[in-house]
Structures are given as C-alpha cells and as structure tokens.
Amino acid sequence: MKTSKRFTIPGRAHVVAWAGGAPHLLLDSPGAHVELSLQGGHVLRYVRAGEPPLLWVSRAAIYAPGKAVRGGVPVCWPWFGPHPTDPTKPQHGFVRTVMWELRETGAEGDLTWARLGLRDSAATRALWPHAFDLELAVRVGDRLEIALTARNTGNAPFTCGGALHSYLAVGDVAQIAIDGLDGVSYLDKVGGGEHTQAGPVTISGEVDRVYQDTASTCTISDPALGRRVVVEKAGSRTTVIWNPGVEKARALKDFADDEYTGMVCVEAVNAGDDTVELAPWASHTLRTLITAYTDANQ
Ligand code: TA6
C-alpha cells in the first residue's frame, strides 16, 4: 500500500513499513509515543516517557494480512462478539482485519493526532449489507484518546454494535483491583448467569464479564507497577472486562501461555441492548480515553 510523505511531521508523525505487510504510523507527543497499524486501524503501543507501556501486546502476536494482532486496542465493528445470527461471520466484526486509509496527521503543542478511515466495499457488503463511513481519530497528549465515528451513508437505517477492545498492561493481574463498576449488573460469560458487581473487580482465573447499562470510568489499581490506569469512555453503555486465565491463554496460539498475568481488557463496548440504530446520514462516536497516575505523580 502506498503512503505518501504528506503524512510525515518531523519528530511527530511518520509512516514506516512493517514486516507483517501493513504500514505502521508512529505518533509522538512531548511525553508519549503511540504506534498503530493501518491494518485494522489498530493502536498497538502507548508508552509515556519514563513509564512501562500502558497497552499490552502478546509476544506471540501474529502480524499478517487478515489477522488481528493480539493486544493493543482492536476495533470491533459493526458487531461485538459473535455475529448475532450467523456464526460463520467473523468474531468482533470485520474492520479489525482490513486495511484502513490514513486521512490526516497533525501536531500542535503537546497534541499529536491522526485520522484513519474505512468505507464500505463489495467485500464488506458481502458480510454486512450496508453503506458506511468509519473514521478513527487517535489523539496523544497527556492521555490517549481513541474515537470511532460510524456514519450511515446509505438510504436505510442500520443497527450496529462495536467495541474499542483495549488490552491494558498490568504488573500482576492477581493483585489488581478495578473500580467503577460497583453495583453494575453483568453477564458472566464464564460461569453463566446475570450478577451484580459488589465492590472492585478482582481477577483470579478466567474473567469474561459484560457489564450493562454503564457509562462509568474504570480505574485499575496496579500495585505491582505502582500505578493507577484510568479508562474513561463515552458513547458506550457496555463495559467488558476480560482476562483469559491460564487455560484459555494456553489455547490461543497468539497468546503465550504465561502472559495472562500481565494484562487485563477494559473495553468500551456497545452490545446487546446497547447497540445503536443509525438513520441515513446519522453518526455515532464510541470513545475511550486512557491515562495513568504513578505512585510518584499521584
Ligand atoms: O472481549 C472479550 C471477548 O469477547 C472474549 O470472549 C474473547 O473472545 C476476547 O473477546 C478475544 O476475542 P478474539 O476474537 O480477539 O480472540
């Protein structure tokens, strides 16, 4: 794929060729570095000066055409999880495995940003018979902001779900506590049933929970790394918390067996009753904002 020099901003933005075949865009602000792949519009790295990375990517991740990288912030759209009616369609929709176009890069003061886009095609319409324009805005400054705007460019309404499926890096998942979901109802995809969260979410074994009707900010307290990671969201009424645990990690070929202790997913989602209906030319934005406070800079 040809990407012209027009997106280069010295010291702030440039496109590099990547072994897996997809160009990667590197974005730098005075205090942070972000790397994203044009395949999937997939933010892979977010590192703040002097701190361990905030996003997690498996060392067993597979970088290949048509394969979503295990980690970072995969973009799931126009559905989250399995297709509502057709199990032969790809899990988490189809946009995380196709090439997006780079539309703009910019830098001003402490902020560096990029806009990527994806429009419907014969291939997407074969999977989902609607016309759309998707835009992903990535902004890095004192935090990482990722905004996915979906616009219905057809002449009939459609309903879509989706997720910004963030993999956050933690020092030891067994020691973390996630605040922000106390009292929220969730579907337990591991043990089954619907439950109500009591206090912070802690992780001991596989956790796969769909928290419903919540707009809350989640804060991950990570004593092993001496930091709190704050995951805000907007345009999302569902939050998913996922850690595969040892067995599921072992079963995933792009997830090294021992890595489940170093990550947790805190995902800004719209699924189930929280999907969005868009009239012709209407749009909806799903947003996640990630930052961290270390014990040193509380
Ligand atoms: O967000 C949690 C989840 O739906 C889990 O059930 C698990 O499947 C995870 O997403 C990863 O999905 P993937 O298709 O990327 O392997």
PDB file of N, CA and C in Angstrom, residues 134-202:
ATOM      1  N   LEU A 134     -16.507   4.874   8.266  1.00  0.00           N
ATOM      2  CA  LEU A 134     -15.957   4.787   9.626  1.00  0.00           C
ATOM      3  C   LEU A 134     -14.759   5.712   9.722  1.00  0.00           C
ATOM      4  N   GLU A 135     -14.640   6.431  10.791  1.00  0.00           N
ATOM      5  CA  GLU A 135     -13.448   7.234  10.992  1.00  0.00           C
ATOM      6  C   GLU A 135     -12.906   6.967  12.396  1.00  0.00           C
ATOM      7  N   LEU A 136     -11.600   6.745  12.465  1.00  0.00           N
ATOM      8  CA  LEU A 136     -10.930   6.545  13.747  1.00  0.00           C
ATOM      9  C   LEU A 136     -10.009   7.731  13.977  1.00  0.00           C
ATOM     10  N   ALA A 137     -10.246   8.436  15.067  1.00  0.00           N
ATOM     11  CA  ALA A 137      -9.363   9.548  15.454  1.00  0.00           C
ATOM     12  C   ALA A 137      -8.528   9.085  16.642  1.00  0.00           C
ATOM     13  N   VAL A 138      -7.205   9.261  16.524  1.00  0.00           N
ATOM     14  CA  VAL A 138      -6.271   8.897  17.606  1.00  0.00           C
ATOM     15  C   VAL A 138      -5.537  10.161  18.013  1.00  0.00           C
ATOM     16  N   ARG A 139      -5.655  10.526  19.293  1.00  0.00           N
ATOM     17  CA  ARG A 139      -5.006  11.738  19.771  1.00  0.00           C
ATOM     18  C   ARG A 139      -4.124  11.389  20.962  1.00  0.00           C
ATOM     19  N   VAL A 140      -2.888  11.818  20.929  1.00  0.00           N
ATOM     20  CA  VAL A 140      -1.990  11.543  22.060  1.00  0.00           C
ATOM     21  C   VAL A 140      -1.420  12.851  22.586  1.00  0.00           C
ATOM     22  N   GLY A 141      -1.577  13.029  23.876  1.00  0.00           N
ATOM     23  CA  GLY A 141      -1.050  14.203  24.590  1.00  0.00           C
ATOM     24  C   GLY A 141      -0.789  13.726  25.998  1.00  0.00           C
ATOM     25  N   ASP A 142      -1.511  14.288  26.971  1.00  0.00           N
ATOM     26  CA  ASP A 142      -1.322  13.791  28.352  1.00  0.00           C
ATOM     27  C   ASP A 142      -2.121  12.518  28.580  1.00  0.00           C
ATOM     28  N   ARG A 143      -2.892  12.115  27.571  1.00  0.00           N
ATOM     29  CA  ARG A 143      -3.590  10.810  27.619  1.00  0.00           C
ATOM     30  C   ARG A 143      -3.757  10.340  26.184  1.00  0.00           C
ATOM     31  N   LEU A 144      -4.214   9.102  26.032  1.00  0.00           N
ATOM     32  CA  LEU A 144      -4.505   8.552  24.709  1.00  0.00           C
ATOM     33  C   LEU A 144      -6.010   8.580  24.511  1.00  0.00           C
ATOM     34  N   GLU A 145      -6.456   9.218  23.443  1.00  0.00           N
ATOM     35  CA  GLU A 145      -7.888   9.220  23.110  1.00  0.00           C
ATOM     36  C   GLU A 145      -8.093   8.529  21.774  1.00  0.00           C
ATOM     37  N   ILE A 146      -8.997   7.573  21.767  1.00  0.00           N
ATOM     38  CA  ILE A 146      -9.353   6.875  20.518  1.00  0.00           C
ATOM     39  C   ILE A 146     -10.858   7.043  20.335  1.00  0.00           C
ATOM     40  N   ALA A 147     -11.250   7.587  19.180  1.00  0.00           N
ATOM     41  CA  ALA A 147     -12.679   7.840  18.914  1.00  0.00           C
ATOM     42  C   ALA A 147     -13.059   7.188  17.587  1.00  0.00           C
ATOM     43  N   LEU A 148     -14.068   6.324  17.644  1.00  0.00           N
ATOM     44  CA  LEU A 148     -14.557   5.639  16.437  1.00  0.00           C
ATOM     45  C   LEU A 148     -15.910   6.224  16.064  1.00  0.00           C
ATOM     46  N   THR A 149     -15.968   6.911  14.925  1.00  0.00           N
ATOM     47  CA  THR A 149     -17.227   7.511  14.467  1.00  0.00           C
ATOM     48  C   THR A 149     -17.758   6.724  13.280  1.00  0.00           C
ATOM     49  N   ALA A 150     -18.974   6.215  13.432  1.00  0.00           N
ATOM     50  CA  ALA A 150     -19.624   5.451  12.362  1.00  0.00           C
ATOM     51  C   ALA A 150     -20.721   6.324  11.776  1.00  0.00           C
ATOM     52  N   ARG A 151     -20.739   6.458  10.442  1.00  0.00           N
ATOM     53  CA  ARG A 151     -21.783   7.245   9.780  1.00  0.00           C
ATOM     54  C   ARG A 151     -22.515   6.317   8.802  1.00  0.00           C
ATOM     55  N   ASN A 152     -23.828   6.389   8.814  1.00  0.00           N
ATOM     56  CA  ASN A 152     -24.648   5.635   7.868  1.00  0.00           C
ATOM     57  C   ASN A 152     -24.718   6.423   6.564  1.00  0.00           C
ATOM     58  N   THR A 153     -24.074   5.936   5.515  1.00  0.00           N
ATOM     59  CA  THR A 153     -24.072   6.672   4.229  1.00  0.00           C
ATOM     60  C   THR A 153     -25.040   6.034   3.236  1.00  0.00           C
ATOM     61  N   GLY A 154     -25.919   5.175   3.761  1.00  0.00           N
ATOM     62  CA  GLY A 154     -26.906   4.545   2.887  1.00  0.00           C
ATOM     63  C   GLY A 154     -28.247   5.250   2.986  1.00  0.00           C
ATOM     64  N   ASN A 155     -29.284   4.630   2.420  1.00  0.00           N
ATOM     65  CA  ASN A 155     -30.603   5.311   2.456  1.00  0.00           C
ATOM     66  C   ASN A 155     -31.614   4.545   3.305  1.00  0.00           C
ATOM     67  N   ALA A 156     -31.081   3.653   4.170  1.00  0.00           N
ATOM     68  CA  ALA A 156     -31.957   2.934   5.097  1.00  0.00           C
ATOM     69  C   ALA A 156     -31.250   2.862   6.454  1.00  0.00           C
ATOM     70  N   PRO A 157     -32.005   2.844   7.529  1.00  0.00           N
ATOM     71  CA  PRO A 157     -31.370   2.767   8.854  1.00  0.00           C
ATOM     72  C   PRO A 157     -30.618   1.447   9.027  1.00  0.00           C
ATOM     73  N   PHE A 158     -29.583   1.449   9.863  1.00  0.00           N
ATOM     74  CA  PHE A 158     -28.976   0.186  10.266  1.00  0.00           C
ATOM     75  C   PHE A 158     -28.671   0.226  11.757  1.00  0.00           C
ATOM     76  N   THR A 159     -28.497  -0.956  12.343  1.00  0.00           N
ATOM     77  CA  THR A 159     -28.145  -1.078  13.755  1.00  0.00           C
ATOM     78  C   THR A 159     -26.747  -1.663  13.869  1.00  0.00           C
ATOM     79  N   CYS A 160     -25.921  -1.042  14.685  1.00  0.00           N
ATOM     80  CA  CYS A 160     -24.544  -1.531  14.825  1.00  0.00           C
ATOM     81  C   CYS A 160     -24.139  -1.543  16.289  1.00  0.00           C
ATOM     82  N   GLY A 161     -23.251  -2.468  16.612  1.00  0.00           N
ATOM     83  CA  GLY A 161     -22.607  -2.511  17.931  1.00  0.00           C
ATOM     84  C   GLY A 161     -21.129  -2.258  17.700  1.00  0.00           C
ATOM     85  N   GLY A 162     -20.308  -2.630  18.662  1.00  0.00           N
ATOM     86  CA  GLY A 162     -18.879  -2.450  18.454  1.00  0.00           C
ATOM     87  C   GLY A 162     -18.143  -2.302  19.764  1.00  0.00           C
ATOM     88  N   ALA A 163     -16.830  -2.143  19.650  1.00  0.00           N
ATOM     89  CA  ALA A 163     -16.000  -2.021  20.854  1.00  0.00           C
ATOM     90  C   ALA A 163     -14.651  -1.431  20.505  1.00  0.00           C
ATOM     91  N   LEU A 164     -14.101  -0.717  21.452  1.00  0.00           N
ATOM     92  CA  LEU A 164     -12.662  -0.407  21.461  1.00  0.00           C
ATOM     93  C   LEU A 164     -12.107  -1.333  22.534  1.00  0.00           C
ATOM     94  N   HIS A 165     -11.513  -2.417  22.066  1.00  0.00           N
ATOM     95  CA  HIS A 165     -11.233  -3.614  22.881  1.00  0.00           C
ATOM     96  C   HIS A 165      -9.827  -3.512  23.519  1.00  0.00           C
ATOM     97  N   SER A 166      -9.694  -2.621  24.469  1.00  0.00           N
ATOM     98  CA  SER A 166      -8.370  -2.262  24.997  1.00  0.00           C
ATOM     99  C   SER A 166      -7.753  -3.344  25.871  1.00  0.00           C
ATOM    100  N   TYR A 167      -6.503  -3.710  25.513  1.00  0.00           N
ATOM    101  CA  TYR A 167      -5.686  -4.622  26.334  1.00  0.00           C
ATOM    102  C   TYR A 167      -4.733  -3.751  27.142  1.00  0.00           C
ATOM    103  N   LEU A 168      -4.926  -3.655  28.453  1.00  0.00           N
ATOM    104  CA  LEU A 168      -4.073  -2.827  29.303  1.00  0.00           C
ATOM    105  C   LEU A 168      -2.990  -3.706  29.935  1.00  0.00           C
ATOM    106  N   ALA A 169      -1.782  -3.135  30.023  1.00  0.00           N
ATOM    107  CA  ALA A 169      -0.658  -3.862  30.641  1.00  0.00           C
ATOM    108  C   ALA A 169      -0.707  -3.674  32.157  1.00  0.00           C
ATOM    109  N   VAL A 170      -0.563  -4.759  32.904  1.00  0.00           N
ATOM    110  CA  VAL A 170      -0.508  -4.681  34.372  1.00  0.00           C
ATOM    111  C   VAL A 170       0.693  -5.492  34.860  1.00  0.00           C
ATOM    112  N   GLY A 171       1.127  -5.179  36.089  1.00  0.00           N
ATOM    113  CA  GLY A 171       2.301  -5.875  36.634  1.00  0.00           C
ATOM    114  C   GLY A 171       1.973  -7.289  37.063  1.00  0.00           C
ATOM    115  N   ASP A 172       0.810  -7.474  37.692  1.00  0.00           N
ATOM    116  CA  ASP A 172       0.390  -8.810  38.139  1.00  0.00           C
ATOM    117  C   ASP A 172      -1.129  -8.770  38.282  1.00  0.00           C
ATOM    118  N   VAL A 173      -1.801  -9.437  37.363  1.00  0.00           N
ATOM    119  CA  VAL A 173      -3.274  -9.340  37.317  1.00  0.00           C
ATOM    120  C   VAL A 173      -3.913  -9.837  38.609  1.00  0.00           C
ATOM    121  N   ALA A 174      -3.233 -10.722  39.325  1.00  0.00           N
ATOM    122  CA  ALA A 174      -3.815 -11.262  40.579  1.00  0.00           C
ATOM    123  C   ALA A 174      -3.859 -10.205  41.672  1.00  0.00           C
ATOM    124  N   GLN A 175      -3.076  -9.110  41.483  1.00  0.00           N
ATOM    125  CA  GLN A 175      -3.036  -8.083  42.536  1.00  0.00           C
ATOM    126  C   GLN A 175      -3.872  -6.851  42.199  1.00  0.00           C
ATOM    127  N   ILE A 176      -4.435  -6.790  40.981  1.00  0.00           N
ATOM    128  CA  ILE A 176      -5.120  -5.547  40.602  1.00  0.00           C
ATOM    129  C   ILE A 176      -6.532  -5.494  41.179  1.00  0.00           C
ATOM    130  N   ALA A 177      -7.068  -4.283  41.245  1.00  0.00           N
ATOM    131  CA  ALA A 177      -8.487  -4.072  41.575  1.00  0.00           C
ATOM    132  C   ALA A 177      -9.004  -3.037  40.590  1.00  0.00           C
ATOM    133  N   ILE A 178     -10.179  -3.298  40.017  1.00  0.00           N
ATOM    134  CA  ILE A 178     -10.781  -2.375  39.045  1.00  0.00           C
ATOM    135  C   ILE A 178     -12.012  -1.747  39.692  1.00  0.00           C
ATOM    136  N   ASP A 179     -11.908  -0.429  39.918  1.00  0.00           N
ATOM    137  CA  ASP A 179     -13.034   0.329  40.495  1.00  0.00           C
ATOM    138  C   ASP A 179     -13.840   0.993  39.390  1.00  0.00           C
ATOM    139  N   GLY A 180     -15.144   1.198  39.695  1.00  0.00           N
ATOM    140  CA  GLY A 180     -16.008   1.913  38.761  1.00  0.00           C
ATOM    141  C   GLY A 180     -17.250   1.129  38.376  1.00  0.00           C
ATOM    142  N   LEU A 181     -17.269  -0.159  38.734  1.00  0.00           N
ATOM    143  CA  LEU A 181     -18.403  -0.990  38.309  1.00  0.00           C
ATOM    144  C   LEU A 181     -19.235  -1.509  39.482  1.00  0.00           C
ATOM    145  N   ASP A 182     -18.982  -0.977  40.666  1.00  0.00           N
ATOM    146  CA  ASP A 182     -19.721  -1.425  41.857  1.00  0.00           C
ATOM    147  C   ASP A 182     -21.228  -1.211  41.643  1.00  0.00           C
ATOM    148  N   GLY A 183     -22.009  -2.253  41.887  1.00  0.00           N
ATOM    149  CA  GLY A 183     -23.464  -2.140  41.758  1.00  0.00           C
ATOM    150  C   GLY A 183     -23.989  -2.336  40.342  1.00  0.00           C
ATOM    151  N   VAL A 184     -23.061  -2.535  39.361  1.00  0.00           N
ATOM    152  CA  VAL A 184     -23.497  -2.683  37.959  1.00  0.00           C
ATOM    153  C   VAL A 184     -23.804  -4.150  37.660  1.00  0.00           C
ATOM    154  N   SER A 185     -24.900  -4.371  36.925  1.00  0.00           N
ATOM    155  CA  SER A 185     -25.283  -5.724  36.536  1.00  0.00           C
ATOM    156  C   SER A 185     -24.376  -6.227  35.405  1.00  0.00           C
ATOM    157  N   TYR A 186     -23.985  -7.501  35.466  1.00  0.00           N
ATOM    158  CA  TYR A 186     -23.149  -8.045  34.389  1.00  0.00           C
ATOM    159  C   TYR A 186     -23.551  -9.470  34.032  1.00  0.00           C
ATOM    160  N   LEU A 187     -23.301  -9.804  32.757  1.00  0.00           N
ATOM    161  CA  LEU A 187     -23.465 -11.179  32.282  1.00  0.00           C
ATOM    162  C   LEU A 187     -22.109 -11.856  32.444  1.00  0.00           C
ATOM    163  N   ASP A 188     -22.108 -12.996  33.146  1.00  0.00           N
ATOM    164  CA  ASP A 188     -20.860 -13.736  33.355  1.00  0.00           C
ATOM    165  C   ASP A 188     -20.732 -14.770  32.231  1.00  0.00           C
ATOM    166  N   LYS A 189     -19.792 -14.558  31.291  1.00  0.00           N
ATOM    167  CA  LYS A 189     -19.673 -15.472  30.146  1.00  0.00           C
ATOM    168  C   LYS A 189     -18.848 -16.705  30.507  1.00  0.00           C
ATOM    169  N   VAL A 190     -18.304 -16.733  31.722  1.00  0.00           N
ATOM    170  CA  VAL A 190     -17.541 -17.917  32.158  1.00  0.00           C
ATOM    171  C   VAL A 190     -18.444 -18.833  32.984  1.00  0.00           C
ATOM    172  N   GLY A 191     -18.990 -18.269  34.080  1.00  0.00           N
ATOM    173  CA  GLY A 191     -19.804 -19.096  34.975  1.00  0.00           C
ATOM    174  C   GLY A 191     -21.283 -19.071  34.650  1.00  0.00           C
ATOM    175  N   GLY A 192     -21.693 -18.153  33.719  1.00  0.00           N
ATOM    176  CA  GLY A 192     -23.103 -18.057  33.337  1.00  0.00           C
ATOM    177  C   GLY A 192     -23.883 -17.163  34.282  1.00  0.00           C
ATOM    178  N   GLY A 193     -25.059 -16.770  33.840  1.00  0.00           N
ATOM    179  CA  GLY A 193     -25.981 -16.013  34.671  1.00  0.00           C
ATOM    180  C   GLY A 193     -25.718 -14.518  34.679  1.00  0.00           C
ATOM    181  N   GLU A 194     -26.644 -13.803  35.319  1.00  0.00           N
ATOM    182  CA  GLU A 194     -26.542 -12.348  35.459  1.00  0.00           C
ATOM    183  C   GLU A 194     -26.313 -12.046  36.934  1.00  0.00           C
ATOM    184  N   HIS A 195     -25.368 -11.156  37.209  1.00  0.00           N
ATOM    185  CA  HIS A 195     -24.972 -10.874  38.594  1.00  0.00           C
ATOM    186  C   HIS A 195     -24.853  -9.365  38.785  1.00  0.00           C
ATOM    187  N   THR A 196     -24.637  -8.944  40.025  1.00  0.00           N
ATOM    188  CA  THR A 196     -24.384  -7.521  40.309  1.00  0.00           C
ATOM    189  C   THR A 196     -23.006  -7.391  40.951  1.00  0.00           C
ATOM    190  N   GLN A 197     -22.203  -6.495  40.416  1.00  0.00           N
ATOM    191  CA  GLN A 197     -20.843  -6.334  40.911  1.00  0.00           C
ATOM    192  C   GLN A 197     -20.861  -5.766  42.317  1.00  0.00           C
ATOM    193  N   ALA A 198     -20.107  -6.398  43.205  1.00  0.00           N
ATOM    194  CA  ALA A 198     -20.010  -5.885  44.585  1.00  0.00           C
ATOM    195  C   ALA A 198     -18.571  -5.429  44.819  1.00  0.00           C
ATOM    196  N   GLY A 199     -18.386  -4.135  44.900  1.00  0.00           N
ATOM    197  CA  GLY A 199     -17.036  -3.597  45.143  1.00  0.00           C
ATOM    198  C   GLY A 199     -16.185  -3.655  43.889  1.00  0.00           C
ATOM    199  N   PRO A 200     -14.869  -3.584  44.054  1.00  0.00           N
ATOM    200  CA  PRO A 200     -13.988  -3.593  42.883  1.00  0.00           C
ATOM    201  C   PRO A 200     -13.959  -4.966  42.225  1.00  0.00           C
ATOM    202  N   VAL A 201     -13.614  -5.001  40.934  1.00  0.00           N
ATOM    203  CA  VAL A 201     -13.444  -6.256  40.207  1.00  0.00           C
ATOM    204  C   VAL A 201     -12.024  -6.741  40.480  1.00  0.00           C
ATOM    205  N   THR A 202     -11.912  -7.987  40.934  1.00  0.00           N
ATOM    206  CA  THR A 202     -10.584  -8.592  41.087  1.00  0.00           C
ATOM    207  C   THR A 202     -10.525  -9.837  40.202  1.00  0.00           C
TER     208      THR A 202
END
